[in-house]
Tab-separated table of C-alpha atoms in Angstrom:
chain	number	residue	atom	x	y	z
S	9	MET	CA	-8.443	11.040	-10.150
S	10	ASN	CA	-8.202	14.320	-8.330
S	11	THR	CA	-6.571	14.359	-4.991
S	12	GLN	CA	-7.092	16.830	-2.179
S	13	THR	CA	-3.963	18.598	-3.129
S	14	GLN	CA	-5.531	19.425	-6.563
S	15	THR	CA	-8.698	21.091	-5.411
S	16	ASP	CA	-9.127	23.349	-8.504
S	17	LYS	CA	-10.492	20.628	-10.705
S	18	LYS	CA	-13.321	18.487	-9.383
S	19	GLY	CA	-14.242	15.149	-10.684
S	20	PHE	CA	-17.305	12.931	-11.101
S	21	ILE	CA	-16.811	9.316	-10.477
S	22	PRO	CA	-19.895	7.233	-11.592
S	23	VAL	CA	-20.995	4.165	-9.554
S	24	MET	CA	-21.436	1.898	-12.366
S	25	LEU	CA	-24.489	-0.095	-13.077
S	26	THR	CA	-24.328	-3.732	-14.367
S	27	PRO	CA	-26.498	-4.248	-17.424
S	28	PHE	CA	-27.998	-7.695	-17.542
S	29	LYS	CA	-29.772	-9.564	-20.290
S	30	ASP	CA	-33.357	-10.463	-19.719
S	31	ASN	CA	-32.214	-13.988	-18.821
S	32	GLY	CA	-30.057	-12.584	-16.002
S	33	ALA	CA	-26.665	-13.029	-17.727
S	34	ILE	CA	-24.334	-10.091	-17.859
S	35	ASP	CA	-24.755	-7.940	-20.927
S	36	PHE	CA	-21.099	-6.991	-21.929
S	37	ASP	CA	-22.171	-5.246	-25.104
S	38	ALA	CA	-24.420	-2.978	-23.044
S	39	LEU	CA	-21.737	-2.593	-20.463
S	40	THR	CA	-19.404	-1.278	-23.252
S	41	SER	CA	-22.030	1.285	-24.309
S	42	LEU	CA	-22.704	2.266	-20.727
S	43	THR	CA	-18.931	2.807	-20.005
S	44	GLU	CA	-18.726	4.981	-23.098
S	45	PHE	CA	-21.747	6.862	-22.018
S	46	TYR	CA	-20.005	7.858	-18.794
S	47	LEU	CA	-16.788	8.810	-20.609
S	48	GLN	CA	-18.712	10.846	-23.025
S	49	ALA	CA	-20.365	12.751	-20.272
S	50	GLY	CA	-16.950	13.763	-18.900
S	51	ALA	CA	-16.568	11.337	-15.956
S	52	ALA	CA	-13.100	11.819	-14.224
S	53	GLY	CA	-12.897	8.081	-13.335
S	54	LEU	CA	-15.156	5.020	-12.963
S	55	PHE	CA	-16.121	3.081	-9.889
S	56	ALA	CA	-16.729	-0.391	-11.132
S	57	ASN	CA	-18.120	-3.469	-9.074
S	58	CYS	CA	-19.926	-1.298	-6.555
S	59	LEU	CA	-23.231	-1.474	-4.806
S	60	SER	CA	-25.014	0.137	-7.905
S	61	SER	CA	-23.252	-2.749	-9.917
S	62	GLU	CA	-25.209	-5.244	-7.740
S	63	MET	CA	-21.831	-6.577	-6.704
S	64	PHE	CA	-23.255	-8.863	-3.974
S	65	GLU	CA	-25.234	-10.642	-6.637
S	66	LEU	CA	-22.137	-11.309	-8.785
S	67	THR	CA	-19.896	-14.341	-8.405
S	68	GLU	CA	-16.169	-13.678	-7.828
S	69	ALA	CA	-15.496	-14.687	-11.460
S	70	GLU	CA	-18.174	-12.183	-12.721
S	71	ARG	CA	-16.786	-9.480	-10.533
S	72	ILE	CA	-13.364	-9.922	-12.165
S	73	GLN	CA	-14.790	-10.143	-15.723
S	74	ILE	CA	-16.669	-6.917	-15.229
S	75	ILE	CA	-13.756	-4.955	-13.901
S	76	GLU	CA	-11.507	-6.254	-16.528
S	77	HIS	CA	-14.122	-5.320	-19.146
S	78	VAL	CA	-14.426	-1.853	-17.920
S	79	VAL	CA	-10.639	-1.419	-17.715
S	80	LYS	CA	-10.275	-2.578	-21.341
S	81	VAL	CA	-13.065	-0.326	-22.576
S	82	THR	CA	-11.823	2.687	-20.711
S	83	ASN	CA	-8.287	1.975	-22.187
S	84	GLY	CA	-6.521	4.394	-19.784
S	85	VAL	CA	-8.605	7.458	-20.719
S	86	VAL	CA	-9.650	7.730	-17.074
S	87	PRO	CA	-8.611	5.746	-13.959
S	88	VAL	CA	-10.971	2.866	-12.682
S	89	VAL	CA	-11.432	1.867	-9.050
S	90	ALA	CA	-13.278	-1.325	-7.986
S	91	THR	CA	-14.412	-3.124	-4.784
S	92	GLY	CA	-12.084	-5.851	-3.615
S	93	THR	CA	-13.438	-6.919	-0.140
S	94	PHE	CA	-16.416	-9.163	0.364
S	95	GLY	CA	-16.040	-10.472	3.875
S	96	GLY	CA	-14.288	-13.399	5.646
S	97	PRO	CA	-10.801	-13.499	7.180
S	98	ILE	CA	-8.560	-10.489	6.256
S	99	GLY	CA	-6.117	-12.821	4.498
S	100	TYR	CA	-8.853	-14.070	2.212
S	101	GLN	CA	-10.023	-10.557	1.533
S	102	ALA	CA	-6.410	-9.486	0.849
S	103	GLN	CA	-6.186	-12.229	-1.811
S	104	PHE	CA	-9.059	-10.893	-3.718
S	105	VAL	CA	-7.847	-7.322	-3.387
S	106	ASN	CA	-4.634	-8.325	-5.152
S	107	ARG	CA	-6.680	-10.055	-7.870
S	108	VAL	CA	-8.675	-6.852	-8.342
S	109	TYR	CA	-5.562	-4.758	-8.577
S	110	ASP	CA	-4.059	-7.003	-11.186
S	111	CYS	CA	-7.008	-6.101	-13.437
S	112	GLY	CA	-5.456	-2.762	-13.969
S	113	VAL	CA	-7.288	-0.484	-11.590
S	114	GLN	CA	-5.847	2.552	-9.973
S	115	ALA	CA	-7.035	1.563	-6.454
S	116	VAL	CA	-8.980	-1.181	-4.812
S	117	ILE	CA	-11.867	-0.241	-2.652
S	118	ALA	CA	-12.509	-1.685	0.781
S	119	ILE	CA	-16.138	-1.900	2.129
S	120	THR	CA	-16.088	-0.528	5.623
S	121	GLY	CA	-18.935	-2.759	6.721
S	122	LEU	CA	-17.205	-6.010	5.629
S	123	LEU	CA	-13.955	-5.408	7.628
S	124	ALA	CA	-15.610	-5.648	11.050
S	125	GLU	CA	-18.873	-6.654	12.461
S	126	SER	CA	-21.257	-3.885	13.401
S	127	ASN	CA	-20.852	-4.468	17.147
S	128	ASP	CA	-17.047	-4.390	16.865
S	129	SER	CA	-15.122	-1.425	18.239
S	130	ASP	CA	-13.298	1.117	16.215
S	131	ALA	CA	-10.037	-0.438	17.637
S	132	VAL	CA	-10.917	-3.785	16.249
S	133	PHE	CA	-11.824	-2.249	12.844
S	134	ASN	CA	-8.636	-0.264	12.712
S	135	ASP	CA	-6.550	-3.274	13.487
S	136	ARG	CA	-8.189	-5.167	10.556
S	137	VAL	CA	-7.601	-2.275	8.248
S	138	PHE	CA	-3.909	-2.157	9.116
S	139	ASP	CA	-3.802	-6.013	8.653
S	140	LEU	CA	-5.335	-5.605	5.171
S	141	ILE	CA	-2.740	-2.931	4.337
S	142	ASN	CA	0.040	-5.185	5.432
S	143	GLN	CA	-1.249	-8.107	3.407
S	144	THR	CA	-1.767	-6.182	0.120
S	145	GLU	CA	1.847	-5.209	-0.554
S	146	GLN	CA	1.793	-1.785	-2.190
S	147	VAL	CA	-1.832	-1.836	-3.545
S	148	PRO	CA	-3.355	1.640	-3.498
S	149	LEU	CA	-6.551	1.398	-1.349
S	150	GLY	CA	-9.739	3.162	-0.839
S	151	PHE	CA	-12.812	3.129	1.371
S	152	TYR	CA	-16.633	2.979	0.698
S	153	GLU	CA	-18.985	3.583	3.501
S	154	CYS	CA	-21.438	1.212	1.837
S	155	PRO	CA	-24.875	0.870	3.382
S	156	VAL	CA	-24.770	-2.938	2.847
S	157	PRO	CA	-24.349	-5.043	4.983
S	158	TYR	CA	-24.507	-2.105	7.380
S	159	LYS	CA	-22.971	1.402	7.196
S	160	ARG	CA	-19.846	1.911	9.108
S	161	VAL	CA	-18.796	5.628	8.904
S	162	LEU	CA	-15.162	6.521	9.531
S	163	SER	CA	-14.238	9.304	11.861
S	164	ALA	CA	-11.871	11.959	10.806
S	165	GLU	CA	-9.226	10.568	13.052
S	166	GLN	CA	-9.597	7.127	11.600
S	167	LEU	CA	-9.304	8.293	8.048
S	168	TYR	CA	-6.269	10.368	8.931
S	169	GLN	CA	-4.560	7.300	10.359
S	170	PHE	CA	-5.200	5.277	7.326
S	171	VAL	CA	-4.324	8.085	4.753
S	172	ALA	CA	-1.076	8.771	6.699
S	173	THR	CA	0.151	5.319	5.727
S	174	GLY	CA	0.448	6.558	2.161
S	175	ARG	CA	-1.598	3.635	0.939
S	176	VAL	CA	-5.124	5.048	1.028
S	177	ILE	CA	-5.781	7.468	-1.791
S	178	TYR	CA	-9.545	7.344	-2.280
S	179	HIS	CA	-12.742	7.584	-0.127
S	180	LYS	CA	-16.389	7.452	-1.105
S	181	ASP	CA	-18.171	9.161	1.714
S	182	THR	CA	-21.765	8.541	2.667
S	183	CYS	CA	-21.899	10.057	6.122
S	184	LEU	CA	-24.529	12.626	4.869
S	185	ASP	CA	-23.069	15.332	7.391
S	186	ILE	CA	-21.205	18.254	5.900
S	187	GLU	CA	-19.552	18.913	9.258
S	188	GLN	CA	-17.979	15.364	9.149
S	189	ILE	CA	-16.991	16.053	5.620
S	190	LYS	CA	-15.127	19.190	6.655
S	191	ALA	CA	-13.490	17.400	9.515
S	192	LYS	CA	-12.295	14.484	7.245
S	193	LEU	CA	-10.916	16.978	4.742
S	194	LYS	CA	-9.064	18.982	7.376
S	195	ALA	CA	-7.539	15.779	8.811
S	196	THR	CA	-6.258	14.508	5.530
S	197	GLU	CA	-5.185	17.902	4.155
S	198	GLY	CA	-1.838	17.780	2.175
S	199	TYR	CA	-1.950	14.020	1.381
S	200	SER	CA	-2.293	12.565	-2.085
S	201	PHE	CA	-5.925	11.576	-1.391
S	202	GLY	CA	-9.333	12.391	-2.770
S	203	LEU	CA	-12.673	12.299	-0.836
S	204	TYR	CA	-15.641	11.894	-3.155
S	205	ASP	CA	-19.050	12.659	-1.646
S	206	ALA	CA	-22.092	10.654	-2.427
S	207	TYR	CA	-24.622	13.004	-0.932
S	208	MET	CA	-26.044	15.345	-3.505
S	209	VAL	CA	-28.096	17.451	-0.976
S	210	HIS	CA	-24.996	19.309	0.019
S	211	ALA	CA	-22.952	18.666	-3.187
S	212	VAL	CA	-22.090	22.437	-3.767
S	213	GLU	CA	-21.073	22.954	-0.293
S	214	SER	CA	-19.006	19.789	-0.166
S	215	LEU	CA	-17.121	20.835	-3.447
S	216	LYS	CA	-16.471	24.280	-1.978
S	217	VAL	CA	-14.968	22.970	1.208
S	218	GLY	CA	-12.558	20.737	-0.563
S	219	SER	CA	-14.047	17.444	-1.695
S	220	ALA	CA	-12.308	16.078	-4.695
S	221	GLY	CA	-15.507	15.453	-6.360
S	222	LEU	CA	-18.822	13.619	-6.423
S	223	SER	CA	-19.762	9.890	-6.584
S	224	CYS	CA	-23.461	9.520	-6.615
S	225	ILE	CA	-26.348	7.417	-8.165
S	226	GLN	CA	-27.737	10.615	-9.822
S	227	GLY	CA	-24.828	9.960	-12.410
S	228	ASN	CA	-26.790	7.020	-13.498
S	229	TYR	CA	-29.494	9.220	-14.884
S	230	PHE	CA	-27.687	12.308	-16.184
S	231	PRO	CA	-24.000	12.149	-15.587
S	232	GLU	CA	-23.410	15.187	-17.655
S	233	LEU	CA	-25.359	17.312	-15.160
S	234	VAL	CA	-23.164	16.051	-12.289
S	235	VAL	CA	-19.986	16.928	-14.342
S	236	TRP	CA	-21.621	20.345	-15.034
S	237	LEU	CA	-21.980	20.953	-11.423
S	238	CYS	CA	-18.340	19.818	-10.618
S	239	ASP	CA	-17.061	22.263	-13.458
S	240	ASN	CA	-19.264	25.211	-12.340
S	241	TYR	CA	-19.950	24.977	-8.582
S	242	ASN	CA	-17.722	28.013	-7.841
S	243	ASN	CA	-18.458	29.990	-10.968
S	244	SER	CA	-19.618	33.370	-9.762
S	245	SER	CA	-21.317	34.122	-13.128
S	246	LEU	CA	-23.517	31.054	-12.795
S	247	THR	CA	-24.635	31.257	-9.199
S	248	ALA	CA	-28.276	31.234	-9.917
S	249	GLU	CA	-27.865	28.201	-12.250
S	250	VAL	CA	-25.732	26.259	-9.794
S	251	ASN	CA	-28.351	26.827	-7.021
S	252	GLN	CA	-31.069	25.712	-9.512
S	253	VAL	CA	-29.066	22.491	-10.124
S	254	GLN	CA	-28.453	21.885	-6.542
S	255	GLN	CA	-32.187	22.177	-5.846
S	256	PHE	CA	-33.111	19.913	-8.783
S	257	PHE	CA	-30.964	17.237	-7.111
S	258	VAL	CA	-32.644	17.794	-3.709
S	259	ASP	CA	-36.188	17.854	-5.185
S	260	ASN	CA	-35.823	14.625	-7.079
S	261	MET	CA	-33.799	12.592	-4.432
S	262	ASP	CA	-36.634	10.200	-3.589
S	263	VAL	CA	-37.722	9.220	-7.190
S	264	MET	CA	-34.158	8.339	-8.094
S	265	HIS	CA	-33.739	6.077	-5.039
S	266	ASP	CA	-37.092	4.269	-5.258
S	267	VAL	CA	-36.642	0.714	-6.677
S	268	TYR	CA	-33.142	1.607	-7.779
S	269	PRO	CA	-31.336	0.521	-9.873
S	270	ILE	CA	-34.350	-0.533	-11.985
S	271	VAL	CA	-35.479	2.957	-12.223
S	272	ALA	CA	-31.938	4.141	-13.447
S	273	LYS	CA	-31.962	1.467	-16.083
S	274	PHE	CA	-35.510	2.445	-17.272
S	275	TYR	CA	-34.377	6.084	-17.346
S	276	LEU	CA	-31.349	5.264	-19.447
S	277	GLN	CA	-33.603	3.275	-21.822
S	278	LYS	CA	-35.520	6.557	-22.273
S	279	ARG	CA	-32.217	8.230	-23.112
S	280	GLY	CA	-31.557	5.691	-25.843
S	281	LEU	CA	-29.241	3.215	-24.293
S	282	ASN	CA	-29.956	-0.473	-25.281
S	283	LEU	CA	-30.135	-2.149	-21.826
S	284	SER	CA	-32.673	-4.238	-20.000
S	285	THR	CA	-34.173	-3.172	-16.616
S	286	PHE	CA	-33.379	-6.621	-15.390
S	287	THR	CA	-31.735	-6.728	-11.873
S	288	ARG	CA	-30.547	-9.595	-9.847
S	289	ARG	CA	-31.210	-7.769	-6.551
S	290	ALA	CA	-34.743	-7.611	-5.267
S	291	VAL	CA	-35.420	-3.924	-4.929
S	292	GLY	CA	-39.248	-3.837	-5.057
S	293	ASN	CA	-42.037	-3.340	-7.512
S	294	PHE	CA	-41.464	-0.980	-10.532
S	295	SER	CA	-45.155	0.107	-10.453
S	296	ALA	CA	-47.035	2.329	-12.756
S	297	GLU	CA	-46.778	5.081	-10.063
S	298	VAL	CA	-43.042	4.760	-10.007
S	299	LYS	CA	-42.733	4.753	-13.797
S	300	SER	CA	-44.954	7.814	-13.919
S	301	LYS	CA	-42.702	9.702	-11.643
S	302	VAL	CA	-39.570	8.771	-13.628
S	303	ASN	CA	-41.248	9.957	-16.836
S	304	LYS	CA	-41.752	13.247	-15.140
S	305	LEU	CA	-38.181	13.313	-14.038
S	306	TYR	CA	-37.225	12.713	-17.659
S	307	ASP	CA	-39.291	15.603	-18.822
S	308	ASP	CA	-38.131	17.917	-15.976
S	309	TYR	CA	-34.519	17.183	-16.791
S	310	SER	CA	-35.070	17.742	-20.519
S	311	ASN	CA	-36.325	21.166	-19.635
S	312	LEU	CA	-33.330	21.864	-17.422
S	313	GLN	CA	-31.030	20.770	-20.178
S	314	LEU	CA	-32.453	23.533	-22.498
S	315	GLN	CA	-32.181	26.186	-19.838
S	316	LEU	CA	-28.483	25.297	-19.100
S	317	SER	CA	-27.598	24.533	-22.764
S	318	ILE	CA	-26.364	21.015	-21.896
S	319	GLY	CA	-26.372	18.800	-24.935
S	320	SER	CA	-27.868	15.278	-24.868
S	321	LEU	CA	-25.329	12.459	-25.062
S	322	VAL	CA	-27.550	10.136	-26.921
């Protein structure tokens, strides 16, 4: 994956869905197709076993099975990262980090909200991060400011301290604040490290100030559009089109988040992928009104594809 010292080429890292069968079992055939779909779209890497994967609704064994499957299907074409911390004593979390790394991933991602309680100080959190680093040998690590169980956003100074160890190479940022993004990038400048922004409202600006790429749920609708933006965000001959794409993401933010990931699975069905809309996580009612909005999104994107001459993947 891109690092901050390689800012010329930006990358899209999908936060992968987990396809389930209608009976709730993991659908590994659909997971194969979905992985290939991301790769065909031009993804620079894959984030397996994340919140979009319904990771908290998976057993430990299922988490490992999914990660191993994605690594096998990807077959080294792009690197894979995956979550490896799910609460409990740091020693216990470190054991699972090592298990995940043994699956063949490039880096193991730590959930910031599971390394300390919400009322713990930054000092307590920092101590636990360094404890995790010490107990995971030479495993490359990353962070994800996951909103579940609560969102703990790292400061630029904290991120610098961790990256300076040489062990932290990846960060999925959800601070939603371009000024914080700038501060984090400045603090970690020169290190072999990549910050991937999740917030598409300021996607273009984030790429321009040095983010290594984007890692957003919008890639579970039209990954090729996110790749297009990563490729063309700074193309002076496409300024109008880039602005149009940026606005498209802004305008459709709400519909893509409503009863997610059911809506994303339904959208991918419309694109031709053979997967169920079943989710283990309770995310609300997929009502006729929500479905109507997703259908409109599909039509609007189809028109945008034609305007930008982006081919359909399926």
